[in-house]
Every structure is written in structure tokens, then in C-alpha cells.
Tab-separated table of C-alpha atoms in Angstrom:
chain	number	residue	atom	x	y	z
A	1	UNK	CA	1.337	-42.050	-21.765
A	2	UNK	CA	1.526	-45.476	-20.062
A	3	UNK	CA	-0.925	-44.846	-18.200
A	4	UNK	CA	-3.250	-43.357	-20.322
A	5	UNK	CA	-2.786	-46.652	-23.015
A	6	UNK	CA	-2.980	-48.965	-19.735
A	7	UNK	CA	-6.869	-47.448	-19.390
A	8	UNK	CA	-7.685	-47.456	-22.297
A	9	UNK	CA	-7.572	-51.667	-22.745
A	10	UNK	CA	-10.113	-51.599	-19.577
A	11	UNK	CA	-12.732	-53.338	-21.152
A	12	UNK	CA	-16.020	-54.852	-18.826
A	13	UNK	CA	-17.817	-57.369	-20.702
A	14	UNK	CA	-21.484	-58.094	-19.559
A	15	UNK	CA	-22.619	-59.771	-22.707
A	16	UNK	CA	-22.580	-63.510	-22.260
A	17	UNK	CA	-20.430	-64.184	-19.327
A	18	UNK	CA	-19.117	-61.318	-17.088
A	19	UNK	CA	-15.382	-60.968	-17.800
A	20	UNK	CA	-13.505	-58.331	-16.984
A	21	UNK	CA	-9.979	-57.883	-19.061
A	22	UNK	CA	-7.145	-55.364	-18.449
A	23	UNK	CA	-5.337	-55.270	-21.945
A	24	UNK	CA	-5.006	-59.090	-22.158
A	25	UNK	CA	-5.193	-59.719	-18.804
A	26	UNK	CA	-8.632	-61.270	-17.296
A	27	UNK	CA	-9.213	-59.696	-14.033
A	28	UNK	CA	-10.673	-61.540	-10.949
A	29	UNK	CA	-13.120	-60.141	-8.859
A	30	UNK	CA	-15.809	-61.738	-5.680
A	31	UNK	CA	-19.437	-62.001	-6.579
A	32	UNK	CA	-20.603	-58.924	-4.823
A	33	UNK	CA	-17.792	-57.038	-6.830
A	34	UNK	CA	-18.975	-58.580	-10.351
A	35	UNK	CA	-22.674	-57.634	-9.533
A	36	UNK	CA	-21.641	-53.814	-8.183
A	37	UNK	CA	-19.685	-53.358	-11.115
A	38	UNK	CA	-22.387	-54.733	-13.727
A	39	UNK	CA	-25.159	-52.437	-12.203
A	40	UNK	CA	-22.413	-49.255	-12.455
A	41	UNK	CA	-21.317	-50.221	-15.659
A	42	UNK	CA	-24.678	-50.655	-17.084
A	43	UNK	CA	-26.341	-47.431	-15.538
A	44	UNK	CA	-22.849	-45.150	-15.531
A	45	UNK	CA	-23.441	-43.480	-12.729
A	46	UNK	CA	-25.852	-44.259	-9.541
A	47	UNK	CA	-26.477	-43.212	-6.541
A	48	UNK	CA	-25.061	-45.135	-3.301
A	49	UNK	CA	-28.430	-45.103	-2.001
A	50	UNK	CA	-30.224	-46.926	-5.197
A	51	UNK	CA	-26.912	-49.214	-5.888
A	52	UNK	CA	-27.246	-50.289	-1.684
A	53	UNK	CA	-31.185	-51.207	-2.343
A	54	UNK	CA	-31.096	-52.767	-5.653
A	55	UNK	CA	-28.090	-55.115	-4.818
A	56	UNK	CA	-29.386	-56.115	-1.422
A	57	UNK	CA	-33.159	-55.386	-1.158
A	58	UNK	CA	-33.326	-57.654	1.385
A	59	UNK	CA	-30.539	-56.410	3.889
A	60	UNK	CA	-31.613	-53.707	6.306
A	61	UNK	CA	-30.314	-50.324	4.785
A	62	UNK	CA	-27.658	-49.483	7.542
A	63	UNK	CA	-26.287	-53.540	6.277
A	64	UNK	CA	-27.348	-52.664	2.401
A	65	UNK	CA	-24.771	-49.679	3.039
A	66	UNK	CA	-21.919	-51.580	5.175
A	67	UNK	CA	-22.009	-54.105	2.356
A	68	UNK	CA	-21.535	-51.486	-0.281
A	69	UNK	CA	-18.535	-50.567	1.315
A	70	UNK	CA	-17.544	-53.740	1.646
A	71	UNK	CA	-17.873	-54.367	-2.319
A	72	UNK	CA	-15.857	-51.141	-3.454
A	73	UNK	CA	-13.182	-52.223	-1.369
A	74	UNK	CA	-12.696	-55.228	-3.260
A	75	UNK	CA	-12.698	-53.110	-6.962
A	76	UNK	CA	-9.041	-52.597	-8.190
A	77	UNK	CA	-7.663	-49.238	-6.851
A	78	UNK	CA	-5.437	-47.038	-8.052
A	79	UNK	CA	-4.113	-47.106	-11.516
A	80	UNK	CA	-6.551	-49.620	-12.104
A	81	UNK	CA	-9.457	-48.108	-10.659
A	82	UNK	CA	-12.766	-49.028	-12.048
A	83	UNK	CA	-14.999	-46.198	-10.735
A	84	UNK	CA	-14.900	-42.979	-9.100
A	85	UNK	CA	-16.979	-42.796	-5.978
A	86	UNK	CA	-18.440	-39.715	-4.809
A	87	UNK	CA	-20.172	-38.739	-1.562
A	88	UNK	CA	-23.799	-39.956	-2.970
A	89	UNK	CA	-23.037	-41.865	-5.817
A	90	UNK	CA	-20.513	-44.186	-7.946
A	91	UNK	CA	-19.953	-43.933	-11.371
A	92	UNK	CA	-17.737	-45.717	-14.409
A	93	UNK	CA	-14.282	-44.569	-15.077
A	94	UNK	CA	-14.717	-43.344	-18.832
A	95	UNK	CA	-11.591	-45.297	-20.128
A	96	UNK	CA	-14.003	-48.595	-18.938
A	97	UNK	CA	-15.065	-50.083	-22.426
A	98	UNK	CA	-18.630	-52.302	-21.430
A	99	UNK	CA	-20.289	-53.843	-23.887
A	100	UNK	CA	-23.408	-53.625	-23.328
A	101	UNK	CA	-23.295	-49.871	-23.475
A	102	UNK	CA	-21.769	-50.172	-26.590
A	103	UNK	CA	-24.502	-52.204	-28.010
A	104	UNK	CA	-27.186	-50.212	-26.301
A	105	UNK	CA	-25.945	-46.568	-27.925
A	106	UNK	CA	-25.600	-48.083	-31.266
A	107	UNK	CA	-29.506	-49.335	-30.889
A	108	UNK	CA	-30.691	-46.241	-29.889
A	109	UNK	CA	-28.849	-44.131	-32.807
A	110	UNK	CA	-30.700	-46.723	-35.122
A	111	UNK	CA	-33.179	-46.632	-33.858
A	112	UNK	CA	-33.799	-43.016	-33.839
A	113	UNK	CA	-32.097	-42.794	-37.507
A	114	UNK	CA	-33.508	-45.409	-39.479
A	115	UNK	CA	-31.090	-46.599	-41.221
A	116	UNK	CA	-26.939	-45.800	-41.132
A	117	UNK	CA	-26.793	-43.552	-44.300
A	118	UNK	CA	-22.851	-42.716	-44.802
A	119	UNK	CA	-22.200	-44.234	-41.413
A	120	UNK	CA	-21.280	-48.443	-41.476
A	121	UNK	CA	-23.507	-50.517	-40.167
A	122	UNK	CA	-23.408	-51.032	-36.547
A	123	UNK	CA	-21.887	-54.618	-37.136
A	124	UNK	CA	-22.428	-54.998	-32.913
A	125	UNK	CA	-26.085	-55.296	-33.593
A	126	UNK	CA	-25.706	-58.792	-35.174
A	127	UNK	CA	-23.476	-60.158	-32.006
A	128	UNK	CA	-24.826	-63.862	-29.835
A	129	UNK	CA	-25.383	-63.199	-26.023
A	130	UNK	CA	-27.838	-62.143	-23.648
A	131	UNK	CA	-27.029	-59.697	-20.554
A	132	UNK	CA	-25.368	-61.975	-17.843
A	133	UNK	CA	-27.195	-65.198	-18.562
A	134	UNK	CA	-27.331	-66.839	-14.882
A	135	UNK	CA	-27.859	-64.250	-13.222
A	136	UNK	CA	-31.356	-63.855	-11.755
A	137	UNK	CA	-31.573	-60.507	-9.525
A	138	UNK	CA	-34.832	-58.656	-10.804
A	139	UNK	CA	-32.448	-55.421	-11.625
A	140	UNK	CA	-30.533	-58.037	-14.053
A	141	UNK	CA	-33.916	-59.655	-15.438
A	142	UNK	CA	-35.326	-56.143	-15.862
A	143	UNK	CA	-31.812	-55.086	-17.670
A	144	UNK	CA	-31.799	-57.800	-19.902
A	145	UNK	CA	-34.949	-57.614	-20.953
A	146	UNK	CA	-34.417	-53.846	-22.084
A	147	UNK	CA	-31.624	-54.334	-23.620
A	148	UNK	CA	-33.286	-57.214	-26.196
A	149	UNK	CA	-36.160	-55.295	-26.998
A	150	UNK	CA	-33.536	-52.503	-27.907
A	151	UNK	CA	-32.029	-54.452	-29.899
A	152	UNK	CA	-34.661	-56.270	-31.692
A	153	UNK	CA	-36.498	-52.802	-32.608
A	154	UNK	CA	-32.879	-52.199	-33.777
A	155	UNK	CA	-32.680	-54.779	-36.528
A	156	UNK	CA	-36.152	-54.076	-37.539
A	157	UNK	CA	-35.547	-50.377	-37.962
A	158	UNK	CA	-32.094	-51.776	-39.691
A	159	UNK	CA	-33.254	-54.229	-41.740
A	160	UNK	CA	-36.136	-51.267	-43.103
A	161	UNK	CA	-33.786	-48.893	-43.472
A	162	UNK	CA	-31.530	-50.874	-45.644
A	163	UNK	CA	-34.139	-52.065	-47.779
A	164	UNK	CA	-35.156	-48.319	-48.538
A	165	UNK	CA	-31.225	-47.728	-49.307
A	166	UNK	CA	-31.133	-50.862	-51.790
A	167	UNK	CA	-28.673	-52.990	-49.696
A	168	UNK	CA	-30.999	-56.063	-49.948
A	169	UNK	CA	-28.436	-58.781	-48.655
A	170	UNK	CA	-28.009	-56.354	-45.233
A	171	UNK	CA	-31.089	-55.892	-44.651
A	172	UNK	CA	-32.388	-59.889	-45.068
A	173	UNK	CA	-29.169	-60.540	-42.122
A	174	UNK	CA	-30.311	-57.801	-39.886
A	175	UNK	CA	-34.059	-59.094	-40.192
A	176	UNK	CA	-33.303	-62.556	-40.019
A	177	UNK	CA	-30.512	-61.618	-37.118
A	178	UNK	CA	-33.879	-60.250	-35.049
A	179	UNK	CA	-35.864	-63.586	-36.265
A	180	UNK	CA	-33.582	-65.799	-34.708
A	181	UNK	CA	-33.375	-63.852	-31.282
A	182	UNK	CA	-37.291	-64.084	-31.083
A	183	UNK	CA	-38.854	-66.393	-33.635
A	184	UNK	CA	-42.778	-65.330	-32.943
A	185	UNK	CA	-42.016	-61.566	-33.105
A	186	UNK	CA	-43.992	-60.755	-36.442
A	187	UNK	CA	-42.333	-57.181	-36.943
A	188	UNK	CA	-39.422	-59.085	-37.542
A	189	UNK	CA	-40.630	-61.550	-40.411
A	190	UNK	CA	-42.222	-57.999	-41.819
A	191	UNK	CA	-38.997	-56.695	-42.309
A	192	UNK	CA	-37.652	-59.910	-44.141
A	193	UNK	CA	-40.468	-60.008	-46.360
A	194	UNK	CA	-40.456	-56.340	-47.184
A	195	UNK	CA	-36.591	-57.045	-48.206
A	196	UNK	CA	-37.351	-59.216	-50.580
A	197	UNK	CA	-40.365	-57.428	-52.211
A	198	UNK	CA	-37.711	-54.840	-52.029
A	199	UNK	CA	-35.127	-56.794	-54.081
A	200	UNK	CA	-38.249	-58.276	-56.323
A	201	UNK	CA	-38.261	-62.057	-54.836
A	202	UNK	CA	-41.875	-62.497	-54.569
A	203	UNK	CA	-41.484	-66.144	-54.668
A	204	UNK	CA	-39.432	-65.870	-51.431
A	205	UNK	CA	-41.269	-62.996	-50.313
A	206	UNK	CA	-44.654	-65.787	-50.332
A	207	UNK	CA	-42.876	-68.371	-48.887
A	208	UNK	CA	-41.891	-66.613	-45.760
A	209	UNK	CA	-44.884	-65.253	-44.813
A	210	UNK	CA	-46.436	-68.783	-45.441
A	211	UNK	CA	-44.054	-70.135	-43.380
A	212	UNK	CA	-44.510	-67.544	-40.600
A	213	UNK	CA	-48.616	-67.791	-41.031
A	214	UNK	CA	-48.354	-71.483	-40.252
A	215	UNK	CA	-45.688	-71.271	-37.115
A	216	UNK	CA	-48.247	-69.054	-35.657
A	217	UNK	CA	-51.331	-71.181	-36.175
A	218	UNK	CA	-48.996	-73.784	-34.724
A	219	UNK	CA	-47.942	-72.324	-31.792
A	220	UNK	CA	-50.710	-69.763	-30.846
A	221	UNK	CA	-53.620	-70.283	-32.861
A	222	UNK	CA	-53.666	-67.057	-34.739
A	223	UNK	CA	-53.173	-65.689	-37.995
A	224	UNK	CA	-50.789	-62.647	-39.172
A	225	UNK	CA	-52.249	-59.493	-38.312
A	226	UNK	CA	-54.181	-57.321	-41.272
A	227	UNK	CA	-50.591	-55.278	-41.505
A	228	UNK	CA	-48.689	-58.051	-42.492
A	229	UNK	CA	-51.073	-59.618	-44.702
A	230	UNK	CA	-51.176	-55.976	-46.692
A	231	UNK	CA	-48.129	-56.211	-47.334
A	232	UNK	CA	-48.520	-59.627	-49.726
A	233	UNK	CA	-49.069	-58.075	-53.373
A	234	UNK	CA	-53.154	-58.928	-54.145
A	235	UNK	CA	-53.274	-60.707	-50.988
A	236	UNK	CA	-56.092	-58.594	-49.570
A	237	UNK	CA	-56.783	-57.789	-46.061
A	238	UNK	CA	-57.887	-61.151	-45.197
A	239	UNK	CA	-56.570	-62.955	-48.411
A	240	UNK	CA	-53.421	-65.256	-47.493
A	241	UNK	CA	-50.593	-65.443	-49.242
A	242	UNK	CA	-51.320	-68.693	-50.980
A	243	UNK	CA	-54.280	-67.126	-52.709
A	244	UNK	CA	-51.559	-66.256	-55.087
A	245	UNK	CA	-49.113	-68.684	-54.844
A	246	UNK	CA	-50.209	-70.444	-57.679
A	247	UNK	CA	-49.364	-67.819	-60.088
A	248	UNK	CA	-45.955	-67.716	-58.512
A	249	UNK	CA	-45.501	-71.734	-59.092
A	250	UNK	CA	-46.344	-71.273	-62.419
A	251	UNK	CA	-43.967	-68.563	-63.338
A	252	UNK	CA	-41.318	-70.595	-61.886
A	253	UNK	CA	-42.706	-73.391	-64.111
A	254	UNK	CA	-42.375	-71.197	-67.062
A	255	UNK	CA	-38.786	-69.897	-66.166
A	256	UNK	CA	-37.532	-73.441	-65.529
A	257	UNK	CA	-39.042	-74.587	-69.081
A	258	UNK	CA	-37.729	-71.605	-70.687
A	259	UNK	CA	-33.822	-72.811	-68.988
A	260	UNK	CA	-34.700	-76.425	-70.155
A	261	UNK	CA	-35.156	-75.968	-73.546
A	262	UNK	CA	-32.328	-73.259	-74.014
A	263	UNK	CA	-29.919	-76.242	-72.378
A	264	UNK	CA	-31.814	-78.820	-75.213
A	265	UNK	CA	-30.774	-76.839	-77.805
């Protein structure tokens, strides 16, 4: 039983900086070990002959191979071990918590669902930290990269999803969540503007995607694309947003009159 509870506290942690933590104990481990473990973590299980090319593409393969060896060595053994090796390939211990997996599987079950239904929302989808920031092996760079644009189609699909399901205030953090990870990324100012058409804010629904139309003027010279500007009630195809804002203005005129002379009375 020991045992078992010991294993289950492993927990590899590739988000942000690479920790690795055995119950409440950090756990040290060489460079070469750090990156072996990463790639295993992140893929479950690979083969000695990819993990020996990827981590030294450089080396030689009969010195790619030696310097496998070399790393496993240095992974804790035993009751601690971090991986079961194989004769062609090395894979996770299950009882190994990573991250990144974590986040990854709860992306792709949004991703394929929509939105969470009964189920809470995935609450790891609105976490800080890229994969292994630092770190600039092309297997890492190529890692990372998948894992954001996971994510990001994540919070859109979220954000949607919620919106559909009425939970307005949800939806605006998962939308603005993907926003601030990748400001220029218009499917994610869609989704914040179709929340709050959703929740009936067309006054903030306008001044977002005014906002948005004149960051991308500003930083690449174009405009929203037709889909977006659909989506602005009488807008038109090619009619921006403030085409209408002045009837917007003026019903906020009228509601702020109507609260003035209620208070004058």
C-alpha cells in the first residue's frame, strides 16, 4: 500500500519549468536525464531507436545509442522508477502524473465534444506556461508548438460551446483565455464576440470587434475576414461594425437619460 501511494505522488511537470516532484519532494536529475524523460513523458512510449536520433541527431548512431544508455542510467531505479524499458523501446510508468498530457487529453476531448455538457469544465485549459520554455531542440519547438495550437482550438471550441449552453461568463474567460495566448488569432475574438451576442451585449459585442478590426489594420494591414464581419448584426459582408455603432451610442444615450431622470425625481 506504501508503495502503491508512494507512485502515485510521481508527478513530471513540463509546463513552465521542468520539475520533477516525488510527493513533496523535488527530484534532481542531469540535463540529458531531464530531456529523455520530457520526450518519454510527452510521447508515452518510444522507441530506443527514435528517442537515440531525436535527442542526439548529431551523434553517430552507435554514440546516439551509448548515450541513451548512459541517460537511463541516471533515471531513479527501483521503487522510484520512472519508466519501463523494453528491448526496442521506453515508455512512462503509468503512476507518472505529466502535465502536459494532462492538458493535451483534456484539449482533445473538447475539442472533439464541443462543449463539457454534465462534465466540469476542464479548469487546466485556462493554466500560464508554455512547454519547457528554454529549451530549443527542434523535437521541443515542434512539441510546443502542438501543444498551443491544441489548446487554443480548445478554448475556442470551449468558449462556443458554452455560449450555446448559456454560461456566458465561461465562455467570455475561455475566449479571452485563448486571446491573451495569441492576440492576432481572429477565431479567438469570434468566440468573444459571439458570447456576448449570446448574452445580448451588442454594445460590447461592437466594441470588440472594433477593437480587433483596428489591431489588425495596425499590425498587418488587413481587415477581419467576411466570417467575422457576418457575424456583426446589419453589418453586411463588407459593412464594419461602426456602420451601426451609432444606433448603439444612442441607445445608451437613451438608457442613461432614462436612469437620470428616474434619480431627479
Amino acid at each position: 500500500m506504501h508503495r502503491s501511494e508512494s507512485h502515485s505522488s510521481l508527478c513530471l511537470r513540463l509546463l513552465g519549468q521542468f520539475r520533477l516532484v516525488y510527493g513533496t519532494e523535488p527530484v534532481e536529475l542531469c540535463g540529458n536525464a531531464q530531456r529523455l524523460l520530457a520526450l518519454v513523458g510527452l510521447r508515452s512510449c518510444v522507441s530506443r531507436t527514435v528517442l537515440a536520433g531525436t535527442l542526439w541527431p548529431e551523434a553517430t548512431e552507435e554514440h546516439a545509442r551509448g548515450s541513451l544508455r548512459s541517460a537511463l542510467c541516471k533515471l531513479p531505479h527501483g521503487d522510484r522508477a520512472l519508466v519501463t524499458c523494453g528491448r526496442n523501446s521506453v515508455s512512462i510508468v503509468d503512476s507518472v502524473t505529466v502535465d502536459a498530457r494532462v492538458l493535451a487529453e483534456a484539449a482533445l476531448r473538447v475539442v472533439r465534444s464541443g462543449a463539457p455538457g454534465a462534465e466540469p469544465v476542464p479548469t487546466v485549459l485556462f493554466g500560464e506556461g508554455d512547454l519547457l520554455p528554454g529549451w530549443d531542440d527542434d523535437w521541443v519547438l515542434l512539441e510546443r508548438e502542438r501543444l498551443r495550437q491544441l489548446r487554443l482550438h480548445a478554448l475556442d471550441a470551449l468558449a462556443h460551446g458554452l455560449a450555446r449552453e448559456g454560461r456566458h461568463a465561461l465562455a467570455l474567460e475561455a475566449a479571452l483565455t485563448s486571446v491573451r495566448t495569441e492576440p492576432l488569432r481572429e477565431s479567438a475574438h469570434r468566440a468573444v464576440v459571439a458570447a456576448h451576442l449570446a448574452e445580448g451585449n451588442l454594445h460590447e459585442a461592437v466594441r470588440h470587434y472594433d477593437d480587433f478590426r483596428r489591431l489588425l489594420r495596425e499590425e498587418l494591414g488587413v481587415p477581419p475576414s467576411p466570417l467575422f464581419t457576418r457575424m456583426m448584426p446589419s453589418a453586411g459582408i463588407d459593412g464594419p461594425a461602426h456602420a451601426f455603432r451609432p444606433a448603439v451610442n444612442a441607445a445608451v444615450r437613451v438608457r442613461r437619460s432614462a436612469l437620470t431622470g428616474r434619480r431627479s425625481r
